[in-house]
mmCIF file of C-alpha atoms in Angstrom:
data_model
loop_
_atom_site.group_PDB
_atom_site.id
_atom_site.type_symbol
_atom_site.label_atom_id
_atom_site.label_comp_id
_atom_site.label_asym_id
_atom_site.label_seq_id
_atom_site.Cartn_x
_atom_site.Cartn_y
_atom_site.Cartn_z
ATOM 1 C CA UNK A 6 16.345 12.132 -3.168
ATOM 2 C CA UNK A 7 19.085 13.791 -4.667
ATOM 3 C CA UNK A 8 21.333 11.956 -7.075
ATOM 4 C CA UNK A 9 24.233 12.233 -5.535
ATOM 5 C CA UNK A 10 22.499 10.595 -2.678
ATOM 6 C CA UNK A 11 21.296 7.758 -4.347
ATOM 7 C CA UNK A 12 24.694 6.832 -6.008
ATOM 8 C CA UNK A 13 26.369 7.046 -2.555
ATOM 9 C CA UNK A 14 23.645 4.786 -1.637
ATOM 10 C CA UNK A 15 24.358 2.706 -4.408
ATOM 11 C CA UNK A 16 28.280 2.355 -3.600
ATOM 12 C CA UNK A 17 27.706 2.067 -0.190
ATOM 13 C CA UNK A 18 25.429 -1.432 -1.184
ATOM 14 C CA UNK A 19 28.273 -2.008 -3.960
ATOM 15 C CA UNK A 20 30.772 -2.172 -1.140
ATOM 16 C CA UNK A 21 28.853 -4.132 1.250
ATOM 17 C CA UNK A 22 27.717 -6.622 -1.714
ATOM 18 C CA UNK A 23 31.084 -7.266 -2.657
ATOM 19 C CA UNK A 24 32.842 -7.600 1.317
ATOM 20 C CA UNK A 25 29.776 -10.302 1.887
ATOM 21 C CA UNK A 26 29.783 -11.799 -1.746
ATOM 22 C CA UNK A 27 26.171 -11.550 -2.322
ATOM 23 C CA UNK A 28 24.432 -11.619 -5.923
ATOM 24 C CA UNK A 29 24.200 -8.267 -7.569
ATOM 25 C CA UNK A 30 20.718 -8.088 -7.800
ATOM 26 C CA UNK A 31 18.578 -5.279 -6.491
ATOM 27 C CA UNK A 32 14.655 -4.993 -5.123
ATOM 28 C CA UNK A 33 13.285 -1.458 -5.315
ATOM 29 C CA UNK A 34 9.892 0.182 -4.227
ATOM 30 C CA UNK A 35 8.845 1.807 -7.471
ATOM 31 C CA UNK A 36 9.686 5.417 -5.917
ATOM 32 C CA UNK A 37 12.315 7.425 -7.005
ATOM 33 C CA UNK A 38 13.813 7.677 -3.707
ATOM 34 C CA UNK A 39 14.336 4.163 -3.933
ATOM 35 C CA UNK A 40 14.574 3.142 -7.792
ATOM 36 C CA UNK A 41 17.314 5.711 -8.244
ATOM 37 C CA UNK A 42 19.656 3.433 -5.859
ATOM 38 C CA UNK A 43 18.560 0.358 -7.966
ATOM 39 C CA UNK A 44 19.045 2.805 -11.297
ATOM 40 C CA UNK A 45 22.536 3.409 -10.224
ATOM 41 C CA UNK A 46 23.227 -0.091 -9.743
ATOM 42 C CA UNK A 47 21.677 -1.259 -12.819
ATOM 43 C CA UNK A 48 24.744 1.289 -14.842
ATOM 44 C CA UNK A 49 27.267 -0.992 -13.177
ATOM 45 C CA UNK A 50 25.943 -3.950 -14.144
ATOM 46 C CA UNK A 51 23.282 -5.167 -11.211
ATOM 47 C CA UNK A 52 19.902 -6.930 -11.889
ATOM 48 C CA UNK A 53 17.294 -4.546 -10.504
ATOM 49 C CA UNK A 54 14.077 -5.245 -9.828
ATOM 50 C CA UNK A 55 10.781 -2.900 -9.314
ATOM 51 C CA UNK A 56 8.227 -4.272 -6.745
ATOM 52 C CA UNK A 57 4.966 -2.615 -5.505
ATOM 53 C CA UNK A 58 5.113 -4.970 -3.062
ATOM 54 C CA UNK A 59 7.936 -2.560 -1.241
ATOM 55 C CA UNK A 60 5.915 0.731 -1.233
ATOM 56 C CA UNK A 61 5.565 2.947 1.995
ATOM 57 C CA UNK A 62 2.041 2.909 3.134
ATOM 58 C CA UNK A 63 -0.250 4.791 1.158
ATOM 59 C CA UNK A 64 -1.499 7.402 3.406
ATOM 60 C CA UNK A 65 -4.172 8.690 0.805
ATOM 61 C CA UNK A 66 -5.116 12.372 1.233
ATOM 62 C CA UNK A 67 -2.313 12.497 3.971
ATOM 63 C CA UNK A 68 0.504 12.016 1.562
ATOM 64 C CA UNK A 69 3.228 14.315 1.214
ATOM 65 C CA UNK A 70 1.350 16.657 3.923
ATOM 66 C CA UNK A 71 3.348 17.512 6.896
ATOM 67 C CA UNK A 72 2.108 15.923 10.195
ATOM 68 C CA UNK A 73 1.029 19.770 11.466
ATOM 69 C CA UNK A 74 -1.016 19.824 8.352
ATOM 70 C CA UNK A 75 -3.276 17.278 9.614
ATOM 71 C CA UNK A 76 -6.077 17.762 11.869
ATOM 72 C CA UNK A 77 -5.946 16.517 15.128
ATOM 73 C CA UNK A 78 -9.141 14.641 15.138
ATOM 74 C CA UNK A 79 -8.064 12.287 12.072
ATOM 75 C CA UNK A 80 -4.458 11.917 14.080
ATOM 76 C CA UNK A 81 -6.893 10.461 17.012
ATOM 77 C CA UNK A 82 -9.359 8.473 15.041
ATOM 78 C CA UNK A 83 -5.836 7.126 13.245
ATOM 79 C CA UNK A 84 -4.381 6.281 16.554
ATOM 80 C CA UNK A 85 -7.685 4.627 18.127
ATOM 81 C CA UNK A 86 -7.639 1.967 15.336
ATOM 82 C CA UNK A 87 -3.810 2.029 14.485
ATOM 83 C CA UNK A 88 -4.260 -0.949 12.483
ATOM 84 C CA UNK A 89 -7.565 -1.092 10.533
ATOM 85 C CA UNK A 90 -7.556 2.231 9.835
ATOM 86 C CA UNK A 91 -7.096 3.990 6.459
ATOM 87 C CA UNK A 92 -5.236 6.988 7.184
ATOM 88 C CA UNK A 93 -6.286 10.156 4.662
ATOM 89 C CA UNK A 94 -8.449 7.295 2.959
ATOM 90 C CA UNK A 95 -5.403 5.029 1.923
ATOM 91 C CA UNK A 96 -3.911 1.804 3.032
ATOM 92 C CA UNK A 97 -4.563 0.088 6.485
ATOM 93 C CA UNK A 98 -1.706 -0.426 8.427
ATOM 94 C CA UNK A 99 -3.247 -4.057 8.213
ATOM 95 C CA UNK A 100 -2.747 -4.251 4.704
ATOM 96 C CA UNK A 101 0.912 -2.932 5.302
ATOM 97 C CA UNK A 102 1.345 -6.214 7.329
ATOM 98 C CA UNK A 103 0.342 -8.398 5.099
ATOM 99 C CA UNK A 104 1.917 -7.067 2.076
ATOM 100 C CA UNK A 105 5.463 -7.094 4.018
ATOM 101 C CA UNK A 106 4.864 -10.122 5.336
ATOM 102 C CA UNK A 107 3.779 -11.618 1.973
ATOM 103 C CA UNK A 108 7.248 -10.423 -0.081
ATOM 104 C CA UNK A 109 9.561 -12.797 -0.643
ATOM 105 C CA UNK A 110 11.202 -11.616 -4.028
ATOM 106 C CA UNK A 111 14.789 -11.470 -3.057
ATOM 107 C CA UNK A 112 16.137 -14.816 -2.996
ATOM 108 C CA UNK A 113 19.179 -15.337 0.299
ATOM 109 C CA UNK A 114 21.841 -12.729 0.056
ATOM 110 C CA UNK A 115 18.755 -10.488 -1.563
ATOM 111 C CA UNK A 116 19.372 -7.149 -1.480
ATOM 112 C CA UNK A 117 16.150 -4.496 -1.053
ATOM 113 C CA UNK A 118 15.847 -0.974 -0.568
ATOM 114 C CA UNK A 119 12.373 -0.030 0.436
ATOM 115 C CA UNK A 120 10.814 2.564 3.135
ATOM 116 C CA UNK A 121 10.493 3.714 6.611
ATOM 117 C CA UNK A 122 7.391 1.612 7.038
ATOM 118 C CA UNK A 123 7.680 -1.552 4.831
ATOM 119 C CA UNK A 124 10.866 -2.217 6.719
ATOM 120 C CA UNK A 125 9.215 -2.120 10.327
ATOM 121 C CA UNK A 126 5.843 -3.476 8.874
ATOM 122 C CA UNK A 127 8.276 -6.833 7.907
ATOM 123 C CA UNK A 128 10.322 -6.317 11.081
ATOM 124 C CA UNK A 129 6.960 -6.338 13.306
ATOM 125 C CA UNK A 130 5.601 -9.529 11.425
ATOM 126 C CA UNK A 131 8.763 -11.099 11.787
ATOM 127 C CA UNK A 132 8.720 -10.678 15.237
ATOM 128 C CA UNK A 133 5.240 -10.672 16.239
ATOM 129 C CA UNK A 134 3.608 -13.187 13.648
ATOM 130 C CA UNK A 135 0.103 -13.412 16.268
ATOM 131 C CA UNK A 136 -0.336 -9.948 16.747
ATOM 132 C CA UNK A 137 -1.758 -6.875 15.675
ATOM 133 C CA UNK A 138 0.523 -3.602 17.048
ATOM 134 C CA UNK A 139 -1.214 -0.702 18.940
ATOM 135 C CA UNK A 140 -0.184 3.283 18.217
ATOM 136 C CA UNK A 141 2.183 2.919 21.439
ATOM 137 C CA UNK A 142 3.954 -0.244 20.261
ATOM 138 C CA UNK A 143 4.966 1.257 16.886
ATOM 139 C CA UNK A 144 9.114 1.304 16.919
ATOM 140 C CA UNK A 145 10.669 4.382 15.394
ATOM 141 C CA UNK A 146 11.671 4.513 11.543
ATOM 142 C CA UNK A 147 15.167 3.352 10.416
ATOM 143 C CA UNK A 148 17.636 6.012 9.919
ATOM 144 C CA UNK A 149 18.733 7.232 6.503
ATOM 145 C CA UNK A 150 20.373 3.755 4.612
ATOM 146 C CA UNK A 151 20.156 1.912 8.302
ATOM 147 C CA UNK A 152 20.585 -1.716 7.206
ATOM 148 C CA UNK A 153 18.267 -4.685 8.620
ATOM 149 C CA UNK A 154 18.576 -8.055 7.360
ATOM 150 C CA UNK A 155 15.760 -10.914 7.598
ATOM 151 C CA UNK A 156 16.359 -14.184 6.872
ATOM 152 C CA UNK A 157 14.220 -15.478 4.048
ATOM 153 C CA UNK A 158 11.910 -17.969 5.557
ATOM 154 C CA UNK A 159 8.515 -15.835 6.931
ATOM 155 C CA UNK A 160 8.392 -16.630 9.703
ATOM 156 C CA UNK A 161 12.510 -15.649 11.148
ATOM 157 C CA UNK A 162 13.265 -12.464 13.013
ATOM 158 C CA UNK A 163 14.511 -9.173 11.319
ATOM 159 C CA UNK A 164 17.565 -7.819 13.546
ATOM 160 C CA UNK A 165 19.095 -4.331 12.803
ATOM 161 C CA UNK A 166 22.509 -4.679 11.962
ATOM 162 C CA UNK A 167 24.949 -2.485 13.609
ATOM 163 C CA UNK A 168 28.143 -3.424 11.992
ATOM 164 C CA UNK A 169 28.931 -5.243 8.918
ATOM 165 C CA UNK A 170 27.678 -8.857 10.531
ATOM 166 C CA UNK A 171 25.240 -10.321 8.110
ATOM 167 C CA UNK A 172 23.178 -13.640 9.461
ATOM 168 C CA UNK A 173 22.997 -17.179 7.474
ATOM 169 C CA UNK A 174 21.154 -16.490 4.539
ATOM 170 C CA UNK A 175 19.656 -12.597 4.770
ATOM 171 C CA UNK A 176 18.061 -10.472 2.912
ATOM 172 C CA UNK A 177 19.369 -6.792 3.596
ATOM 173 C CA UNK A 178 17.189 -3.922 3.836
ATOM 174 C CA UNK A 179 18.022 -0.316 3.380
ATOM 175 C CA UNK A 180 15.753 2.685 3.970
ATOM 176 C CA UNK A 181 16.647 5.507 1.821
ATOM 177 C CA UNK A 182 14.564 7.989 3.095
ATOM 178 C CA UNK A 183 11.872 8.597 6.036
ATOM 179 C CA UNK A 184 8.244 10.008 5.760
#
């Protein structure tokens, strides 16, 4: 991400931090499209915090690749077992699930900034606790810096906020960037 990017991503969680008076701590993937927001913060005087926990799914031999790269039989496979399969040898979307549903660093008011697919791997076990999603169930990715909050207890629904309304004790997401 480029820098100026990030830092308007950082002002943009500045502003919204100080409107809802939340604690100026931050909860980064380790990425640099993410832990450059958190960097930024950290110059003006923000906590911020690296977690592993918030990574995108590893998509092994996949990554970086553009979808047309990939061949069409490992798209299908993928697909057929959407969530125990390890797409280009990485991560399960199973494991996704269960490392976004087992985070629970930011403390209410939390602030994170994490990835396309964390964010709707927490959404879905939010929502859907008992169940394991299909290909055809997946939701879209958040846009660029769309902001979801979730309240803090596991089990509680994630809602996409469309305006500045924050729930009872949230913890805000932002997606900087999209695979």
């Amino acid at each position: 991400m480029p820098a100026r990017r990030a830092k308007r991503l950082a002002r943009r969680i500045q502003a919204h931090a100080r409107r809802h008076r939340l604690p100026h701590e931050i909860w980064t993937s380790p990425l640099r499209r993410c832990a450059d927001v958190g960097r930024w913060l950290r110059r003006w005087g923000w906590r911020h915090h690296q977690d592993a926990a918030l990574l995108e799914l590893d998509f092994g031999d996949w990554d970086g690749r553009p979808w047309s790269d990939i061949p069409k039989a490992a798209m299908d496979a993928w697909v057929a077992d959407f969530a125990g399969s390890h797409p280009g040898g990485g991560e399960s979307l199973q494991m996704l699930l269960a490392r976004a549903s087992g985070w629970h660093g930011a403390k209410a008011g939390g602030m994170v900034v994490s990835h396309g697919g964390w964010m709707l791997a927490r959404r879905w076990v939010s929502e859907h606790p008992d169940r394991t999603p299909a290909a055809c169930e997946w939701p879209s990715p958040p846009r660029y810096a769309e902001r979801w909050t979730f309240d803090t207890t596991p089990a509680a629904s994630t809602q996409r906020d469309a305006g500045n309304n924050v729930a009872n004790n949230p913890t805000n997401i932002l997606g900087p960037t999209q695979r």
